[in-house]
Amino acid sequence: MFVAASSRCFSDESFEVSCERLTDLEYDKIEIWMDEESDHLKPSEVSRSPEDFYSRFREATRLTPIAFCLENDIEPTAFQSLCKAAKQLRIAQITIPASPLGTPFNSEIDRLKALLKIASRDGIRLSIKTKTGQLTEDPRTATELCQSVKGLGLTLDPSYYTCGPYSNTSYDMVFPYVCHVHLRDSTSDQVQVPVGLGEIDYSRMISMLERQNYHQFLSVELLPSLLNGVDRALELRKLRMLLESVVI
């Protein structure tokens, strides 16, 4: 397993600045986070011209890109262009959000099958994030979606199973489908707390991943809106060092 960090950790700044900050904090791998409603980096910017984004990224940093993560749903045509950008950057992992709670199960399956077909053409793994408020907030439903859409994976964010409506439910069933991981520290009533003050059992989680022969990335994803005066740089260093000590 390898440790990376999401550009979302500095989503309150420009994408280029986030790359600089993560480099200064001694990360060497970056997950590229996009949100159409943010000034950080919009998926429409990337999909409009994959070649221009490739040049922009290479001019901004020497960090190794390891994944794309989309905050919003995306139309198939734009997603196809996004996959082209990922292929140029040698990215083999894209995370998309699951649909909101209340979305018909069959409609979600049809959506995911269409996007998976596009991603598979370029050899890209597609996964949906486990998150409160979306169909994946229930680990059983998350598992059923993967079983219904062969080849679909999960981006495990244990914070939302630690703090959420299913906090008292085991989520061990999702591990066979995990192909990417987002991490921060959390408690049963706060989705983000300072590293070391939460309830995320990193050692057990990594052990569960190892049983599934998981050899991908552990991506640190802090939420700037929930820092509440905490030293962001210190938190990023602490979590990087903690994960590296557990993985090695």
Short mmCIF file of C-alpha atoms in Angstrom, two decimals:
data_model
loop_
_atom_site.label_atom_id
_atom_site.label_comp_id
_atom_site.label_asym_id
_atom_site.label_seq_id
_atom_site.Cartn_x
_atom_site.Cartn_y
_atom_site.Cartn_z
CA MET A 1 0.00 0.00 0.00
CA PHE A 2 1.05 3.57 -0.66
CA VAL A 3 0.20 6.85 1.05
CA ALA A 4 -1.13 9.78 -0.98
CA ALA A 5 -3.06 12.97 -0.30
CA SER A 6 -6.07 14.52 -1.98
CA SER A 7 -5.94 18.03 -3.36
CA ARG A 8 -9.19 18.42 -1.44
CA CYS A 9 -7.09 19.00 1.67
CA PHE A 10 -6.48 22.48 0.22
CA SER A 11 -9.70 22.87 -1.73
CA ASP A 12 -10.11 26.36 -0.29
CA GLU A 13 -7.10 27.37 -2.42
CA SER A 14 -6.28 26.95 -6.09
CA PHE A 15 -5.32 23.56 -7.48
CA GLU A 16 -1.77 24.77 -8.16
CA VAL A 17 -1.38 26.00 -4.58
CA SER A 18 -2.66 22.69 -3.21
CA CYS A 19 0.07 20.91 -5.18
CA GLU A 20 2.70 23.21 -3.67
CA ARG A 21 1.38 22.70 -0.15
CA LEU A 22 1.38 18.90 -0.43
CA THR A 23 4.90 18.90 -1.87
CA ASP A 24 6.11 21.04 1.06
CA LEU A 25 4.53 18.49 3.43
CA GLU A 26 6.62 15.71 1.82
CA TYR A 27 3.82 13.94 0.00
CA ASP A 28 4.88 12.61 -3.38
CA LYS A 29 1.52 11.33 -4.67
CA ILE A 30 -1.67 13.30 -5.22
CA GLU A 31 -5.32 12.49 -5.78
CA ILE A 32 -6.95 15.14 -7.96
CA TRP A 33 -10.28 16.27 -6.48
CA MET A 34 -12.83 18.13 -8.61
CA ASP A 35 -16.06 19.94 -7.80
CA GLU A 36 -18.14 21.83 -10.34
CA GLU A 37 -19.29 24.20 -7.60
CA SER A 38 -15.79 24.99 -6.34
CA ASP A 39 -13.13 27.36 -7.62
CA HIS A 40 -10.47 24.76 -6.80
CA LEU A 41 -10.78 22.60 -9.94
CA LYS A 42 -13.90 21.90 -11.98
CA PRO A 43 -14.36 18.64 -13.91
CA SER A 44 -15.67 20.72 -16.83
CA GLU A 45 -12.25 22.44 -17.04
CA VAL A 46 -10.51 19.09 -17.31
CA SER A 47 -12.98 17.44 -19.67
CA ARG A 48 -13.12 20.48 -21.96
CA SER A 49 -9.48 19.97 -22.95
CA PRO A 50 -7.60 16.99 -21.51
CA GLU A 51 -4.44 18.07 -23.32
CA ASP A 52 -4.49 21.52 -21.72
CA PHE A 53 -5.00 20.02 -18.27
CA TYR A 54 -2.12 17.62 -18.82
CA SER A 55 0.16 20.57 -19.58
CA ARG A 56 -1.24 22.57 -16.67
CA PHE A 57 -0.60 19.72 -14.26
CA ARG A 58 2.94 19.09 -15.46
CA GLU A 59 3.78 22.77 -15.16
CA ALA A 60 2.33 22.94 -11.64
CA THR A 61 4.00 20.01 -9.93
CA ARG A 62 6.16 16.91 -10.01
CA LEU A 63 3.76 15.02 -7.76
CA THR A 64 2.63 11.66 -9.11
CA PRO A 65 -1.12 11.71 -9.88
CA ILE A 66 -2.82 8.54 -8.66
CA ALA A 67 -6.57 9.14 -8.97
CA PHE A 68 -9.39 11.47 -9.92
CA CYS A 69 -12.22 12.08 -7.45
CA LEU A 70 -15.46 13.77 -8.49
CA GLU A 71 -17.69 15.49 -5.98
CA ASN A 72 -20.65 15.65 -8.37
CA ASP A 73 -22.36 13.38 -10.88
CA ILE A 74 -21.13 13.74 -14.46
CA GLU A 75 -22.68 13.23 -17.87
CA PRO A 76 -21.32 10.29 -19.94
CA THR A 77 -19.88 12.54 -22.68
CA ALA A 78 -17.93 14.64 -20.20
CA PHE A 79 -16.87 11.50 -18.32
CA GLN A 80 -15.47 10.03 -21.51
CA SER A 81 -13.28 13.11 -21.94
CA LEU A 82 -12.27 12.91 -18.28
CA CYS A 83 -11.13 9.32 -18.80
CA LYS A 84 -8.98 10.54 -21.67
CA ALA A 85 -7.33 13.01 -19.30
CA ALA A 86 -6.78 10.26 -16.74
CA LYS A 87 -5.18 8.03 -19.34
CA GLN A 88 -2.79 10.79 -20.40
CA LEU A 89 -1.72 11.20 -16.79
CA ARG A 90 -1.47 7.41 -16.35
CA ILE A 91 -4.22 7.48 -13.74
CA ALA A 92 -6.06 4.19 -13.35
CA GLN A 93 -8.61 5.11 -10.65
CA ILE A 94 -11.65 7.41 -10.72
CA THR A 95 -14.05 7.87 -7.80
CA ILE A 96 -17.55 9.20 -8.42
CA PRO A 97 -20.35 9.85 -5.92
CA ALA A 98 -23.19 7.41 -5.54
CA SER A 99 -26.64 8.87 -6.19
CA PRO A 100 -28.55 10.50 -3.30
CA LEU A 101 -30.71 8.46 -0.95
CA GLY A 102 -34.11 7.85 -2.48
CA THR A 103 -32.77 7.20 -5.97
CA PRO A 104 -34.34 4.01 -7.38
CA PHE A 105 -31.88 1.12 -7.16
CA ASN A 106 -32.36 0.09 -10.80
CA SER A 107 -31.80 3.65 -12.02
CA GLU A 108 -28.52 3.78 -10.14
CA ILE A 109 -27.44 0.46 -11.62
CA ASP A 110 -28.12 1.74 -15.14
CA ARG A 111 -26.14 4.94 -14.47
CA LEU A 112 -23.18 3.08 -13.03
CA LYS A 113 -23.12 0.48 -15.81
CA ALA A 114 -22.98 3.24 -18.43
CA LEU A 115 -20.08 5.02 -16.70
CA LEU A 116 -18.24 1.77 -15.99
CA LYS A 117 -18.41 0.84 -19.66
CA ILE A 118 -16.73 4.13 -20.58
CA ALA A 119 -14.03 3.80 -17.90
CA SER A 120 -13.28 0.20 -18.81
CA ARG A 121 -12.44 1.15 -22.40
CA ASP A 122 -9.43 3.07 -21.07
CA GLY A 123 -8.48 0.48 -18.46
CA ILE A 124 -9.65 2.68 -15.59
CA ARG A 125 -11.12 1.37 -12.34
CA LEU A 126 -14.39 3.04 -11.39
CA SER A 127 -15.55 3.23 -7.79
CA ILE A 128 -18.30 4.93 -5.82
CA LYS A 129 -17.58 6.59 -2.49
CA THR A 130 -19.09 5.38 0.78
CA LYS A 131 -20.76 8.49 2.17
CA THR A 132 -23.68 9.57 4.34
CA GLY A 133 -26.62 10.90 2.36
CA GLN A 134 -25.89 8.72 -0.63
CA LEU A 135 -26.95 5.18 -1.48
CA THR A 136 -23.64 3.91 -0.11
CA GLU A 137 -24.31 5.20 3.42
CA ASP A 138 -25.63 1.69 4.19
CA PRO A 139 -22.76 -0.81 3.77
CA ARG A 140 -25.26 -3.46 2.65
CA THR A 141 -26.54 -1.31 -0.19
CA ALA A 142 -22.98 -0.37 -1.17
CA THR A 143 -22.16 -4.06 -1.40
CA GLU A 144 -25.30 -4.84 -3.38
CA LEU A 145 -24.47 -2.13 -5.93
CA CYS A 146 -21.06 -3.69 -6.55
CA GLN A 147 -22.62 -7.13 -6.85
CA SER A 148 -25.14 -5.81 -9.38
CA VAL A 149 -22.57 -3.90 -11.47
CA LYS A 150 -19.73 -6.32 -12.12
CA GLY A 151 -16.37 -4.57 -12.07
CA LEU A 152 -17.55 -1.62 -9.98
CA GLY A 153 -15.55 -0.92 -6.83
CA LEU A 154 -15.88 1.13 -3.66
CA THR A 155 -13.83 4.03 -2.40
CA LEU A 156 -13.96 3.35 1.32
CA ASP A 157 -14.28 6.39 3.56
CA PRO A 158 -14.52 4.87 7.05
CA SER A 159 -15.36 8.25 8.58
CA TYR A 160 -18.93 7.98 7.30
CA TYR A 161 -19.36 4.50 8.76
CA THR A 162 -17.86 5.68 12.07
CA CYS A 163 -19.98 8.84 12.21
CA GLY A 164 -23.36 8.31 10.62
CA PRO A 165 -26.65 6.41 10.78
CA TYR A 166 -24.85 3.06 10.49
CA SER A 167 -22.16 3.75 13.08
CA ASN A 168 -23.28 0.72 15.09
CA THR A 169 -23.22 -1.58 12.05
CA SER A 170 -20.20 -3.59 10.95
CA TYR A 171 -18.96 -2.58 7.51
CA ASP A 172 -16.58 -5.53 7.07
CA MET A 173 -18.74 -6.71 4.16
CA VAL A 174 -17.49 -3.87 1.93
CA PHE A 175 -13.79 -4.79 2.03
CA PRO A 176 -13.86 -7.30 -0.87
CA TYR A 177 -15.01 -4.45 -3.13
CA VAL A 178 -12.63 -1.70 -1.95
CA CYS A 179 -10.31 -0.37 -4.64
CA HIS A 180 -9.47 3.02 -3.11
CA VAL A 181 -9.47 4.56 0.40
CA HIS A 182 -10.02 8.08 1.81
CA LEU A 183 -8.83 8.77 5.35
CA ARG A 184 -9.06 11.27 8.19
CA ASP A 185 -9.73 10.71 11.91
CA SER A 186 -13.33 10.69 13.18
CA THR A 187 -15.54 9.96 16.17
CA SER A 188 -19.10 8.69 16.38
CA ASP A 189 -20.42 12.27 16.43
CA GLN A 190 -17.78 14.18 14.41
CA VAL A 191 -16.72 13.26 10.90
CA GLN A 192 -13.34 14.96 11.35
CA VAL A 193 -11.24 15.43 14.49
CA PRO A 194 -7.52 15.94 15.11
CA VAL A 195 -5.44 12.85 14.33
CA GLY A 196 -5.19 10.62 17.38
CA LEU A 197 -8.37 11.86 19.02
CA GLY A 198 -10.72 9.81 16.87
CA GLU A 199 -11.95 6.25 16.69
CA ILE A 200 -10.62 5.12 13.30
CA ASP A 201 -8.70 1.89 13.82
CA TYR A 202 -6.12 2.24 11.07
CA SER A 203 -4.27 -0.97 11.96
CA ARG A 204 -7.41 -3.10 11.77
CA MET A 205 -8.55 -1.42 8.57
CA ILE A 206 -5.20 -2.05 6.88
CA SER A 207 -5.24 -5.64 8.13
CA MET A 208 -8.69 -6.12 6.56
CA LEU A 209 -7.43 -4.65 3.30
CA GLU A 210 -4.38 -6.90 3.32
CA ARG A 211 -6.66 -9.94 3.60
CA GLN A 212 -8.18 -8.85 0.29
CA ASN A 213 -4.70 -8.41 -1.26
CA TYR A 214 -5.27 -4.67 -1.50
CA HIS A 215 -2.13 -3.04 -2.91
CA GLN A 216 -3.50 0.37 -3.85
CA PHE A 217 -3.48 3.78 -2.18
CA LEU A 218 -4.45 5.21 1.19
CA SER A 219 -5.40 8.78 0.35
CA VAL A 220 -5.49 11.40 3.10
CA GLU A 221 -8.56 13.61 2.61
CA LEU A 222 -8.99 16.40 5.15
CA LEU A 223 -12.07 18.61 4.90
CA PRO A 224 -11.01 22.28 5.16
CA SER A 225 -14.47 23.39 6.31
CA LEU A 226 -14.15 21.18 9.39
CA LEU A 227 -10.64 22.12 10.51
CA ASN A 228 -11.99 24.51 13.18
CA GLY A 229 -8.68 26.23 13.82
CA VAL A 230 -6.64 23.02 13.79
CA ASP A 231 -3.16 23.26 12.25
CA ARG A 232 -3.76 21.70 8.83
CA ALA A 233 -0.10 21.19 7.99
CA LEU A 234 0.51 19.44 11.31
CA GLU A 235 -2.52 17.17 10.79
CA LEU A 236 -1.34 16.20 7.32
CA ARG A 237 2.14 15.39 8.58
CA LYS A 238 0.81 13.37 11.51
CA LEU A 239 -1.51 11.29 9.37
CA ARG A 240 1.13 10.67 6.73
CA MET A 241 3.62 9.48 9.33
CA LEU A 242 1.00 7.36 11.10
CA LEU A 243 -0.05 5.61 7.90
CA GLU A 244 3.50 5.07 6.73
CA SER A 245 4.38 3.51 10.08
CA VAL A 246 1.44 1.10 9.87
CA VAL A 247 1.95 0.18 6.22
CA ILE A 248 5.70 -0.43 6.41
#
